[in-house]
């Protein structure tokens, strides 16, 4: 499934087997043939109807000479996501640079080969087949064919139209887009922003709510930030830089450190020595103004667990905080793992892929210290089962003292894994794992992996990811953004709650991607850089979250953002608001609501906790909507309830008769009491395997009711 070259090399056939095609403008279904296309403009396609299953088809496009560029523009793409691929190489064999590995139904952007030759290889498995692809191609002596903004000269140089520049005429003059909050550093830019503004056109205002809920272009095509997938980065504040390290370009691992300066609107590459080895699929967090990275897959395919810290102060320097771990107290080499910073002291690392392609369920934490006090330790859970996962996300919610692990690939059999949309919680002090038992199929995201999750305000914001629904939708790259309220533990629809925005500065929502970098700027802006959507990406975009996530502290802005909702049904969908006396207002604190001002629709964590240990472990003094609040476990109906709602815990009566367990239900309010009081009323069946151990049954079951025949079987 990985977009790297290993799969392509294994599938590709020798170019020596390619047979020439009679000069023409179109190539169709290969039917096991290999075709050469030399006449442009033309089309390359797998032919009418669906492509063959278990197929391997190749098309070689040859320009008149190596000085020519080949420009491929897709009309459509439709293959089985994740399993059927169209590989595009710069050259006449799979040994050339891999430009793209395309799958699914998302139409790719134009692809350019600079060697004068382009090889296309379509691979399909034995499952099901779809329409395939159709693309046009042409030759040009100039990069990008001058992007329709210039004329290509015989010398291979573009003569650009007025208002455009750059080697491919792809750079618009700065004065055409630089707004009133920026100044042009040169005729071709960039636009340098005033304090409090960012974006390519300096149109995103950090200190106002204008533009909230919209995407903004920040950078694209900057040669200092080459397109990459599987990189890691974080926003460093201070000094206000986005730092990104490593990744891969589908051909090799990258080892460069690039930083984005938001006031200058430029990427800057920092070459330092010593520095971490080139890698991808690693993790990074911001800590004390530094970028801390850990693990990843190195250029030779090995996995590492080393920890490095980059400080931009004093010209910048890297420091090795911990070499690869050789003891059981630390993690093995990992890739595709997740990390979160806890209390600005601990780096928690969860899951990941090990050297033998096994999914790790381990949880480790690293004490961050530059004075010699750094060390690893394995976190042994006191309860619950840690998830074995890769490509998942993890964030820390301080009021709940909990790590949230979402999505990713989970093993389903010895050979296969599945994407999930489940969420696990881990209490960092009580060391208890639990899997939330409820999912919101309407508002929440579907199964995904290699997405990102970031904390903004009191929300976990999930963006992107690798998704696929067999036989229903061949979408591989998620473009949606999802909001999970961390205090109420429910998914909230941004489309329903975000206010109408203004078109100024609005960018089109970015096409889907995964294995990208996500970072948070100023508590209100989600930054997204790089990633993979059939080919590596080199853009940087910014999403300003809606006011229900973060409210800018502007002098002219009403503190109660709930008042912006004028419709009762919309107001009721915000877990922090309540419709009161004909208007939407901030919900009253728990326990203080009246009939005139009902409580908010904050559903709470308790409904998602399925056992006594989890219920009491995640009980918290932080009340909704900031935290779970004080919880108790009702033994009789196996439910976790807020303690003010203890009256809902009551035993059921049969024909008006109270059972033998009595009328008073058991309501557990301490974690220790789960062991002594959490016993369901009814009959308990203890199952022992041979040889039996009377103190440790192999299985325990409870029956709240029984029939006489069942009792006889147990006698």
mmCIF file with all atom_site columns, N, CA and C in Angstrom, residues 101-162:
data_model
loop_
_atom_site.group_PDB
_atom_site.id
_atom_site.type_symbol
_atom_site.label_atom_id
_atom_site.label_alt_id
_atom_site.label_comp_id
_atom_site.label_asym_id
_atom_site.label_entity_id
_atom_site.label_seq_id
_atom_site.pdbx_PDB_ins_code
_atom_site.Cartn_x
_atom_site.Cartn_y
_atom_site.Cartn_z
_atom_site.occupancy
_atom_site.B_iso_or_equiv
_atom_site.pdbx_formal_charge
_atom_site.auth_seq_id
_atom_site.auth_comp_id
_atom_site.auth_asym_id
_atom_site.auth_atom_id
_atom_site.pdbx_PDB_model_num
ATOM 1   N N  . UNK A 1 101 ? 2.409   7.378   -8.182  1.00 0.00 ? 101 UNK A N  1
ATOM 2   C CA . UNK A 1 101 ? 1.796   6.050   -8.050  1.00 0.00 ? 101 UNK A CA 1
ATOM 3   C C  . UNK A 1 101 ? 0.317   6.297   -7.807  1.00 0.00 ? 101 UNK A C  1
ATOM 4   N N  . UNK A 1 102 ? -0.466  6.243   -8.871  1.00 0.00 ? 102 UNK A N  1
ATOM 5   C CA . UNK A 1 102 ? -1.831  6.744   -8.873  1.00 0.00 ? 102 UNK A CA 1
ATOM 6   C C  . UNK A 1 102 ? -2.823  5.616   -8.641  1.00 0.00 ? 102 UNK A C  1
ATOM 7   N N  . UNK A 1 103 ? -3.811  5.882   -7.791  1.00 0.00 ? 103 UNK A N  1
ATOM 8   C CA . UNK A 1 103 ? -4.820  4.883   -7.470  1.00 0.00 ? 103 UNK A CA 1
ATOM 9   C C  . UNK A 1 103 ? -6.088  5.592   -7.053  1.00 0.00 ? 103 UNK A C  1
ATOM 10  N N  . UNK A 1 104 ? -7.232  4.958   -7.321  1.00 0.00 ? 104 UNK A N  1
ATOM 11  C CA . UNK A 1 104 ? -8.498  5.532   -6.918  1.00 0.00 ? 104 UNK A CA 1
ATOM 12  C C  . UNK A 1 104 ? -9.159  6.320   -8.028  1.00 0.00 ? 104 UNK A C  1
ATOM 13  N N  . UNK A 1 105 ? -9.990  7.286   -7.645  1.00 0.00 ? 105 UNK A N  1
ATOM 14  C CA . UNK A 1 105 ? -10.777 8.043   -8.615  1.00 0.00 ? 105 UNK A CA 1
ATOM 15  C C  . UNK A 1 105 ? -10.470 9.530   -8.610  1.00 0.00 ? 105 UNK A C  1
ATOM 16  N N  . UNK A 1 106 ? -9.483  9.964   -7.827  1.00 0.00 ? 106 UNK A N  1
ATOM 17  C CA . UNK A 1 106 ? -9.128  11.380  -7.796  1.00 0.00 ? 106 UNK A CA 1
ATOM 18  C C  . UNK A 1 106 ? -8.286  11.725  -9.017  1.00 0.00 ? 106 UNK A C  1
ATOM 19  N N  . UNK A 1 107 ? -8.720  12.712  -9.763  1.00 0.00 ? 107 UNK A N  1
ATOM 20  C CA . UNK A 1 107 ? -7.985  13.112  -10.966 1.00 0.00 ? 107 UNK A CA 1
ATOM 21  C C  . UNK A 1 107 ? -6.673  13.772  -10.575 1.00 0.00 ? 107 UNK A C  1
ATOM 22  N N  . UNK A 1 108 ? -5.546  13.241  -11.059 1.00 0.00 ? 108 UNK A N  1
ATOM 23  C CA . UNK A 1 108 ? -4.252  13.806  -10.659 1.00 0.00 ? 108 UNK A CA 1
ATOM 24  C C  . UNK A 1 108 ? -3.961  15.117  -11.380 1.00 0.00 ? 108 UNK A C  1
ATOM 25  N N  . UNK A 1 109 ? -3.078  15.929  -10.829 1.00 0.00 ? 109 UNK A N  1
ATOM 26  C CA . UNK A 1 109 ? -2.610  17.120  -11.541 1.00 0.00 ? 109 UNK A CA 1
ATOM 27  C C  . UNK A 1 109 ? -1.683  16.710  -12.677 1.00 0.00 ? 109 UNK A C  1
ATOM 28  N N  . UNK A 1 110 ? -1.348  17.627  -13.577 1.00 0.00 ? 110 UNK A N  1
ATOM 29  C CA . UNK A 1 110 ? -0.428  17.287  -14.670 1.00 0.00 ? 110 UNK A CA 1
ATOM 30  C C  . UNK A 1 110 ? 0.907   16.768  -14.150 1.00 0.00 ? 110 UNK A C  1
ATOM 31  N N  . UNK A 1 111 ? 1.489   15.839  -14.893 1.00 0.00 ? 111 UNK A N  1
ATOM 32  C CA . UNK A 1 111 ? 2.761   15.220  -14.531 1.00 0.00 ? 111 UNK A CA 1
ATOM 33  C C  . UNK A 1 111 ? 3.757   15.491  -15.650 1.00 0.00 ? 111 UNK A C  1
ATOM 34  N N  . UNK A 1 112 ? 4.991   15.807  -15.276 1.00 0.00 ? 112 UNK A N  1
ATOM 35  C CA . UNK A 1 112 ? 6.011   16.178  -16.254 1.00 0.00 ? 112 UNK A CA 1
ATOM 36  C C  . UNK A 1 112 ? 7.247   15.310  -16.096 1.00 0.00 ? 112 UNK A C  1
ATOM 37  N N  . UNK A 1 113 ? 7.733   14.769  -17.208 1.00 0.00 ? 113 UNK A N  1
ATOM 38  C CA . UNK A 1 113 ? 8.996   14.032  -17.251 1.00 0.00 ? 113 UNK A CA 1
ATOM 39  C C  . UNK A 1 113 ? 10.016  14.879  -17.994 1.00 0.00 ? 113 UNK A C  1
ATOM 40  N N  . UNK A 1 114 ? 11.237  14.942  -17.475 1.00 0.00 ? 114 UNK A N  1
ATOM 41  C CA . UNK A 1 114 ? 12.256  15.826  -18.045 1.00 0.00 ? 114 UNK A CA 1
ATOM 42  C C  . UNK A 1 114 ? 13.339  15.084  -18.815 1.00 0.00 ? 114 UNK A C  1
ATOM 43  N N  . UNK A 1 115 ? 13.243  13.756  -18.925 1.00 0.00 ? 115 UNK A N  1
ATOM 44  C CA . UNK A 1 115 ? 14.294  12.973  -19.583 1.00 0.00 ? 115 UNK A CA 1
ATOM 45  C C  . UNK A 1 115 ? 14.033  12.720  -21.056 1.00 0.00 ? 115 UNK A C  1
ATOM 46  N N  . UNK A 1 116 ? 12.870  13.137  -21.551 1.00 0.00 ? 116 UNK A N  1
ATOM 47  C CA . UNK A 1 116 ? 12.500  12.829  -22.923 1.00 0.00 ? 116 UNK A CA 1
ATOM 48  C C  . UNK A 1 116 ? 11.777  11.504  -23.059 1.00 0.00 ? 116 UNK A C  1
ATOM 49  N N  . UNK A 1 117 ? 11.602  10.778  -21.964 1.00 0.00 ? 117 UNK A N  1
ATOM 50  C CA . UNK A 1 117 ? 10.881  9.508   -21.981 1.00 0.00 ? 117 UNK A CA 1
ATOM 51  C C  . UNK A 1 117 ? 10.025  9.404   -20.720 1.00 0.00 ? 117 UNK A C  1
ATOM 52  N N  . UNK A 1 118 ? 8.878   8.765   -20.877 1.00 0.00 ? 118 UNK A N  1
ATOM 53  C CA . UNK A 1 118 ? 7.976   8.544   -19.746 1.00 0.00 ? 118 UNK A CA 1
ATOM 54  C C  . UNK A 1 118 ? 7.378   7.152   -19.864 1.00 0.00 ? 118 UNK A C  1
ATOM 55  N N  . UNK A 1 119 ? 7.505   6.361   -18.802 1.00 0.00 ? 119 UNK A N  1
ATOM 56  C CA . UNK A 1 119 ? 6.965   5.009   -18.769 1.00 0.00 ? 119 UNK A CA 1
ATOM 57  C C  . UNK A 1 119 ? 5.753   4.970   -17.854 1.00 0.00 ? 119 UNK A C  1
ATOM 58  N N  . UNK A 1 120 ? 4.648   4.408   -18.350 1.00 0.00 ? 120 UNK A N  1
ATOM 59  C CA . UNK A 1 120 ? 3.439   4.204   -17.563 1.00 0.00 ? 120 UNK A CA 1
ATOM 60  C C  . UNK A 1 120 ? 3.226   2.709   -17.385 1.00 0.00 ? 120 UNK A C  1
ATOM 61  N N  . UNK A 1 121 ? 2.994   2.278   -16.162 1.00 0.00 ? 121 UNK A N  1
ATOM 62  C CA . UNK A 1 121 ? 2.788   0.852   -15.867 1.00 0.00 ? 121 UNK A CA 1
ATOM 63  C C  . UNK A 1 121 ? 1.513   0.706   -15.063 1.00 0.00 ? 121 UNK A C  1
ATOM 64  N N  . UNK A 1 122 ? 0.524   -0.006  -15.625 1.00 0.00 ? 122 UNK A N  1
ATOM 65  C CA . UNK A 1 122 ? -0.748  -0.249  -14.947 1.00 0.00 ? 122 UNK A CA 1
ATOM 66  C C  . UNK A 1 122 ? -0.742  -1.658  -14.377 1.00 0.00 ? 122 UNK A C  1
ATOM 67  N N  . UNK A 1 123 ? -0.891  -1.750  -13.062 1.00 0.00 ? 123 UNK A N  1
ATOM 68  C CA . UNK A 1 123 ? -0.963  -3.045  -12.378 1.00 0.00 ? 123 UNK A CA 1
ATOM 69  C C  . UNK A 1 123 ? -2.341  -3.202  -11.764 1.00 0.00 ? 123 UNK A C  1
ATOM 70  N N  . UNK A 1 124 ? -2.943  -4.378  -11.940 1.00 0.00 ? 124 UNK A N  1
ATOM 71  C CA . UNK A 1 124 ? -4.224  -4.678  -11.303 1.00 0.00 ? 124 UNK A CA 1
ATOM 72  C C  . UNK A 1 124 ? -4.160  -6.053  -10.667 1.00 0.00 ? 124 UNK A C  1
ATOM 73  N N  . UNK A 1 125 ? -4.878  -6.193  -9.544  1.00 0.00 ? 125 UNK A N  1
ATOM 74  C CA . UNK A 1 125 ? -4.886  -7.478  -8.845  1.00 0.00 ? 125 UNK A CA 1
ATOM 75  C C  . UNK A 1 125 ? -6.094  -8.297  -9.288  1.00 0.00 ? 125 UNK A C  1
ATOM 76  N N  . UNK A 1 126 ? -6.393  -9.355  -8.529  1.00 0.00 ? 126 UNK A N  1
ATOM 77  C CA . UNK A 1 126 ? -7.434  -10.298 -8.936  1.00 0.00 ? 126 UNK A CA 1
ATOM 78  C C  . UNK A 1 126 ? -8.805  -9.946  -8.385  1.00 0.00 ? 126 UNK A C  1
ATOM 79  N N  . UNK A 1 127 ? -8.946  -8.804  -7.739  1.00 0.00 ? 127 UNK A N  1
ATOM 80  C CA . UNK A 1 127 ? -10.226 -8.489  -7.113  1.00 0.00 ? 127 UNK A CA 1
ATOM 81  C C  . UNK A 1 127 ? -11.222 -7.984  -8.154  1.00 0.00 ? 127 UNK A C  1
ATOM 82  N N  . UNK A 1 128 ? -11.442 -6.688  -8.260  1.00 0.00 ? 128 UNK A N  1
ATOM 83  C CA . UNK A 1 128 ? -12.358 -6.173  -9.266  1.00 0.00 ? 128 UNK A CA 1
ATOM 84  C C  . UNK A 1 128 ? -11.665 -5.094  -10.069 1.00 0.00 ? 128 UNK A C  1
ATOM 85  N N  . UNK A 1 129 ? -12.193 -4.830  -11.257 1.00 0.00 ? 129 UNK A N  1
ATOM 86  C CA . UNK A 1 129 ? -11.577 -3.875  -12.164 1.00 0.00 ? 129 UNK A CA 1
ATOM 87  C C  . UNK A 1 129 ? -12.553 -2.750  -12.480 1.00 0.00 ? 129 UNK A C  1
ATOM 88  N N  . UNK A 1 130 ? -11.978 -1.593  -12.853 1.00 0.00 ? 130 UNK A N  1
ATOM 89  C CA . UNK A 1 130 ? -12.781 -0.404  -13.112 1.00 0.00 ? 130 UNK A CA 1
ATOM 90  C C  . UNK A 1 130 ? -12.415 0.183   -14.478 1.00 0.00 ? 130 UNK A C  1
ATOM 91  N N  . UNK A 1 131 ? -12.766 1.441   -14.703 1.00 0.00 ? 131 UNK A N  1
ATOM 92  C CA . UNK A 1 131 ? -12.629 2.029   -16.036 1.00 0.00 ? 131 UNK A CA 1
ATOM 93  C C  . UNK A 1 131 ? -11.190 2.267   -16.453 1.00 0.00 ? 131 UNK A C  1
ATOM 94  N N  . UNK A 1 132 ? -10.290 2.471   -15.490 1.00 0.00 ? 132 UNK A N  1
ATOM 95  C CA . UNK A 1 132 ? -8.891  2.699   -15.853 1.00 0.00 ? 132 UNK A CA 1
ATOM 96  C C  . UNK A 1 132 ? -8.555  4.169   -15.941 1.00 0.00 ? 132 UNK A C  1
ATOM 97  N N  . UNK A 1 133 ? -7.957  4.586   -17.057 1.00 0.00 ? 133 UNK A N  1
ATOM 98  C CA . UNK A 1 133 ? -7.513  5.971   -17.165 1.00 0.00 ? 133 UNK A CA 1
ATOM 99  C C  . UNK A 1 133 ? -7.505  6.411   -18.616 1.00 0.00 ? 133 UNK A C  1
ATOM 100 N N  . UNK A 1 134 ? -7.506  7.715   -18.795 1.00 0.00 ? 134 UNK A N  1
ATOM 101 C CA . UNK A 1 134 ? -7.324  8.330   -20.107 1.00 0.00 ? 134 UNK A CA 1
ATOM 102 C C  . UNK A 1 134 ? -6.588  9.638   -19.878 1.00 0.00 ? 134 UNK A C  1
ATOM 103 N N  . UNK A 1 135 ? -5.511  9.850   -20.616 1.00 0.00 ? 135 UNK A N  1
ATOM 104 C CA . UNK A 1 135 ? -4.696  11.050  -20.437 1.00 0.00 ? 135 UNK A CA 1
ATOM 105 C C  . UNK A 1 135 ? -4.179  11.515  -21.784 1.00 0.00 ? 135 UNK A C  1
ATOM 106 N N  . UNK A 1 136 ? -4.004  12.803  -21.911 1.00 0.00 ? 136 UNK A N  1
ATOM 107 C CA . UNK A 1 136 ? -3.375  13.376  -23.098 1.00 0.00 ? 136 UNK A CA 1
ATOM 108 C C  . UNK A 1 136 ? -1.916  13.681  -22.786 1.00 0.00 ? 136 UNK A C  1
ATOM 109 N N  . UNK A 1 137 ? -1.090  13.703  -23.825 1.00 0.00 ? 137 UNK A N  1
ATOM 110 C CA . UNK A 1 137 ? 0.314   14.054  -23.625 1.00 0.00 ? 137 UNK A CA 1
ATOM 111 C C  . UNK A 1 137 ? 0.786   14.922  -24.781 1.00 0.00 ? 137 UNK A C  1
ATOM 112 N N  . UNK A 1 138 ? 1.803   15.713  -24.488 1.00 0.00 ? 138 UNK A N  1
ATOM 113 C CA . UNK A 1 138 ? 2.430   16.556  -25.492 1.00 0.00 ? 138 UNK A CA 1
ATOM 114 C C  . UNK A 1 138 ? 3.888   16.740  -25.131 1.00 0.00 ? 138 UNK A C  1
ATOM 115 N N  . UNK A 1 139 ? 4.661   17.240  -26.084 1.00 0.00 ? 139 UNK A N  1
ATOM 116 C CA . UNK A 1 139 ? 6.086   17.481  -25.875 1.00 0.00 ? 139 UNK A CA 1
ATOM 117 C C  . UNK A 1 139 ? 6.337   18.986  -25.824 1.00 0.00 ? 139 UNK A C  1
ATOM 118 N N  . UNK A 1 140 ? 7.352   19.374  -25.082 1.00 0.00 ? 140 UNK A N  1
ATOM 119 C CA . UNK A 1 140 ? 7.749   20.772  -25.014 1.00 0.00 ? 140 UNK A CA 1
ATOM 120 C C  . UNK A 1 140 ? 9.228   20.852  -24.672 1.00 0.00 ? 140 UNK A C  1
ATOM 121 N N  . UNK A 1 141 ? 9.895   21.853  -25.222 1.00 0.00 ? 141 UNK A N  1
ATOM 122 C CA . UNK A 1 141 ? 11.289  22.104  -24.867 1.00 0.00 ? 141 UNK A CA 1
ATOM 123 C C  . UNK A 1 141 ? 11.406  22.887  -23.563 1.00 0.00 ? 141 UNK A C  1
ATOM 124 N N  . UNK A 1 142 ? 10.299  23.453  -23.110 1.00 0.00 ? 142 UNK A N  1
ATOM 125 C CA . UNK A 1 142 ? 10.325  24.340  -21.946 1.00 0.00 ? 142 UNK A CA 1
ATOM 126 C C  . UNK A 1 142 ? 9.655   23.687  -20.742 1.00 0.00 ? 142 UNK A C  1
ATOM 127 N N  . UNK A 1 143 ? 10.079  24.040  -19.553 1.00 0.00 ? 143 UNK A N  1
ATOM 128 C CA . UNK A 1 143 ? 9.447   23.479  -18.351 1.00 0.00 ? 143 UNK A CA 1
ATOM 129 C C  . UNK A 1 143 ? 7.977   23.853  -18.273 1.00 0.00 ? 143 UNK A C  1
ATOM 130 N N  . UNK A 1 144 ? 7.155   22.832  -18.053 1.00 0.00 ? 144 UNK A N  1
ATOM 131 C CA . UNK A 1 144 ? 5.725   23.054  -17.918 1.00 0.00 ? 144 UNK A CA 1
ATOM 132 C C  . UNK A 1 144 ? 5.040   23.544  -19.169 1.00 0.00 ? 144 UNK A C  1
ATOM 133 N N  . UNK A 1 145 ? 5.751   23.566  -20.303 1.00 0.00 ? 145 UNK A N  1
ATOM 134 C CA . UNK A 1 145 ? 5.157   24.125  -21.505 1.00 0.00 ? 145 UNK A CA 1
ATOM 135 C C  . UNK A 1 145 ? 4.791   25.582  -21.349 1.00 0.00 ? 145 UNK A C  1
ATOM 136 N N  . UNK A 1 146 ? 5.436   26.240  -20.381 1.00 0.00 ? 146 UNK A N  1
ATOM 137 C CA . UNK A 1 146 ? 5.220   27.659  -20.061 1.00 0.00 ? 146 UNK A CA 1
ATOM 138 C C  . UNK A 1 146 ? 3.845   27.939  -19.453 1.00 0.00 ? 146 UNK A C  1
ATOM 139 N N  . UNK A 1 147 ? 3.153   26.894  -19.005 1.00 0.00 ? 147 UNK A N  1
ATOM 140 C CA . UNK A 1 147 ? 1.939   27.019  -18.186 1.00 0.00 ? 147 UNK A CA 1
ATOM 141 C C  . UNK A 1 147 ? 0.852   27.897  -18.808 1.00 0.00 ? 147 UNK A C  1
ATOM 142 N N  . UNK A 1 148 ? 0.802   27.954  -20.124 1.00 0.00 ? 148 UNK A N  1
ATOM 143 C CA . UNK A 1 148 ? -0.196  28.777  -20.820 1.00 0.00 ? 148 UNK A CA 1
ATOM 144 C C  . UNK A 1 148 ? -0.042  30.264  -20.539 1.00 0.00 ? 148 UNK A C  1
ATOM 145 N N  . UNK A 1 149 ? 1.119   30.654  -20.009 1.00 0.00 ? 149 UNK A N  1
ATOM 146 C CA . UNK A 1 149 ? 1.367   32.073  -19.734 1.00 0.00 ? 149 UNK A CA 1
ATOM 147 C C  . UNK A 1 149 ? 2.621   32.565  -20.451 1.00 0.00 ? 149 UNK A C  1
ATOM 148 N N  . UNK A 1 150 ? 3.005   31.909  -21.534 1.00 0.00 ? 150 UNK A N  1
ATOM 149 C CA . UNK A 1 150 ? 4.183   32.331  -22.266 1.00 0.00 ? 150 UNK A CA 1
ATOM 150 C C  . UNK A 1 150 ? 4.400   31.486  -23.503 1.00 0.00 ? 150 UNK A C  1
ATOM 151 N N  . UNK A 1 151 ? 5.414   31.857  -24.270 1.00 0.00 ? 151 UNK A N  1
ATOM 152 C CA . UNK A 1 151 ? 5.783   31.143  -25.483 1.00 0.00 ? 151 UNK A CA 1
ATOM 153 C C  . UNK A 1 151 ? 7.103   30.422  -25.270 1.00 0.00 ? 151 UNK A C  1
ATOM 154 N N  . UNK A 1 152 ? 7.158   29.173  -25.716 1.00 0.00 ? 152 UNK A N  1
ATOM 155 C CA . UNK A 1 152 ? 8.374   28.376  -25.581 1.00 0.00 ? 152 UNK A CA 1
ATOM 156 C C  . UNK A 1 152 ? 9.311   28.677  -26.739 1.00 0.00 ? 152 UNK A C  1
ATOM 157 N N  . UNK A 1 153 ? 10.521  29.127  -26.426 1.00 0.00 ? 153 UNK A N  1
ATOM 158 C CA . UNK A 1 153 ? 11.514  29.444  -27.436 1.00 0.00 ? 153 UNK A CA 1
ATOM 159 C C  . UNK A 1 153 ? 12.301  28.187  -27.829 1.00 0.00 ? 153 UNK A C  1
ATOM 160 N N  . UNK A 1 154 ? 12.873  28.149  -29.044 1.00 0.00 ? 154 UNK A N  1
ATOM 161 C CA . UNK A 1 154 ? 13.672  26.984  -29.457 1.00 0.00 ? 154 UNK A CA 1
ATOM 162 C C  . UNK A 1 154 ? 14.838  26.696  -28.516 1.00 0.00 ? 154 UNK A C  1
ATOM 163 N N  . UNK A 1 155 ? 15.262  27.694  -27.768 1.00 0.00 ? 155 UNK A N  1
ATOM 164 C CA . UNK A 1 155 ? 16.357  27.499  -26.818 1.00 0.00 ? 155 UNK A CA 1
ATOM 165 C C  . UNK A 1 155 ? 15.903  26.785  -25.549 1.00 0.00 ? 155 UNK A C  1
ATOM 166 N N  . UNK A 1 156 ? 14.593  26.539  -25.415 1.00 0.00 ? 156 UNK A N  1
ATOM 167 C CA . UNK A 1 156 ? 14.078  25.904  -24.210 1.00 0.00 ? 156 UNK A CA 1
ATOM 168 C C  . UNK A 1 156 ? 13.774  26.882  -23.100 1.00 0.00 ? 156 UNK A C  1
ATOM 169 N N  . UNK A 1 157 ? 13.718  28.163  -23.400 1.00 0.00 ? 157 UNK A N  1
ATOM 170 C CA . UNK A 1 157 ? 13.440  29.204  -22.413 1.00 0.00 ? 157 UNK A CA 1
ATOM 171 C C  . UNK A 1 157 ? 12.067  29.793  -22.699 1.00 0.00 ? 157 UNK A C  1
ATOM 172 N N  . UNK A 1 158 ? 11.294  30.026  -21.651 1.00 0.00 ? 158 UNK A N  1
ATOM 173 C CA . UNK A 1 158 ? 9.962   30.600  -21.789 1.00 0.00 ? 158 UNK A CA 1
ATOM 174 C C  . UNK A 1 158 ? 10.047  32.120  -21.919 1.00 0.00 ? 158 UNK A C  1
ATOM 175 N N  . UNK A 1 159 ? 9.302   32.665  -22.870 1.00 0.00 ? 159 UNK A N  1
ATOM 176 C CA . UNK A 1 159 ? 9.092   34.106  -22.960 1.00 0.00 ? 159 UNK A CA 1
ATOM 177 C C  . UNK A 1 159 ? 7.720   34.386  -22.356 1.00 0.00 ? 159 UNK A C  1
ATOM 178 N N  . UNK A 1 160 ? 7.703   34.885  -21.136 1.00 0.00 ? 160 UNK A N  1
ATOM 179 C CA . UNK A 1 160 ? 6.463   34.973  -20.359 1.00 0.00 ? 160 UNK A CA 1
ATOM 180 C C  . UNK A 1 160 ? 5.639   36.194  -20.750 1.00 0.00 ? 160 UNK A C  1
ATOM 181 N N  . UNK A 1 161 ? 4.326   36.041  -20.599 1.00 0.00 ? 161 UNK A N  1
ATOM 182 C CA . UNK A 1 161 ? 3.415   37.149  -20.795 1.00 0.00 ? 161 UNK A CA 1
ATOM 183 C C  . UNK A 1 161 ? 3.614   38.187  -19.698 1.00 0.00 ? 161 UNK A C  1
ATOM 184 N N  . UNK A 1 162 ? 3.111   39.389  -19.963 1.00 0.00 ? 162 UNK A N  1
ATOM 185 C CA . UNK A 1 162 ? 3.184   40.451  -18.975 1.00 0.00 ? 162 UNK A CA 1
ATOM 186 C C  . UNK A 1 162 ? 2.419   40.026  -17.720 1.00 0.00 ? 162 UNK A C  1
#
